[in-house]
Amino acid sequence: CYQSPKTINTAMSFFRQRFNNYKNIYEHHKSKAASYMISDILALADPYYRLPGSKLPISLAMTNPDAYVKLKDSIIDTIELTDDENLQPAKELIERYRSRKLYKRVAE
């Protein structure tokens, strides 16, 4: 597969850097905290927010391809701008997320 030592070194360097990026960036505690907050926002909104056009909750979007392909990052903005009082806890968490008051780590 690999012809020369230079090619092998290049390939190994690529995979080493990919591993380092995963460890240092994608698994960084602040990235994980932001991901957990977004999951909690969606979980808080799920019982009350219905996807436009399908009337499905967020958690069931995967069961309808048309609803699923319309599910974008802008759902956070949409939840934030909705007038439904039941979404207030989700809106408060969105505000906390936007002001970068992320969850704190409890343990390593």
Coordinates of C-alpha atoms in Angstrom, one line a residue, residues 42 49 51 58-59 61-62 66-75:
L42 CA -33.5 20.3 23.2
Y49 CA -42.1 22.6 20.8
L51 CA -41.5 21.1 14.4
I58 CA -37.8 17.3 18.2
S59 CA -37.0 13.8 19.5
A61 CA -37.8 14.2 13.8
M62 CA -35.8 11.2 12.8
D66 CA -39.0 15.6 5.6
A67 CA -38.9 16.9 9.2
Y68 CA -35.4 15.6 9.8
V69 CA -33.8 17.4 6.8
K70 CA -35.4 20.7 8.0
L71 CA -33.9 20.3 11.5
K72 CA -31.0 22.8 11.5
D73 CA -28.8 24.6 14.1
S74 CA -31.3 27.5 13.9
I75 CA -33.7 25.4 16.0

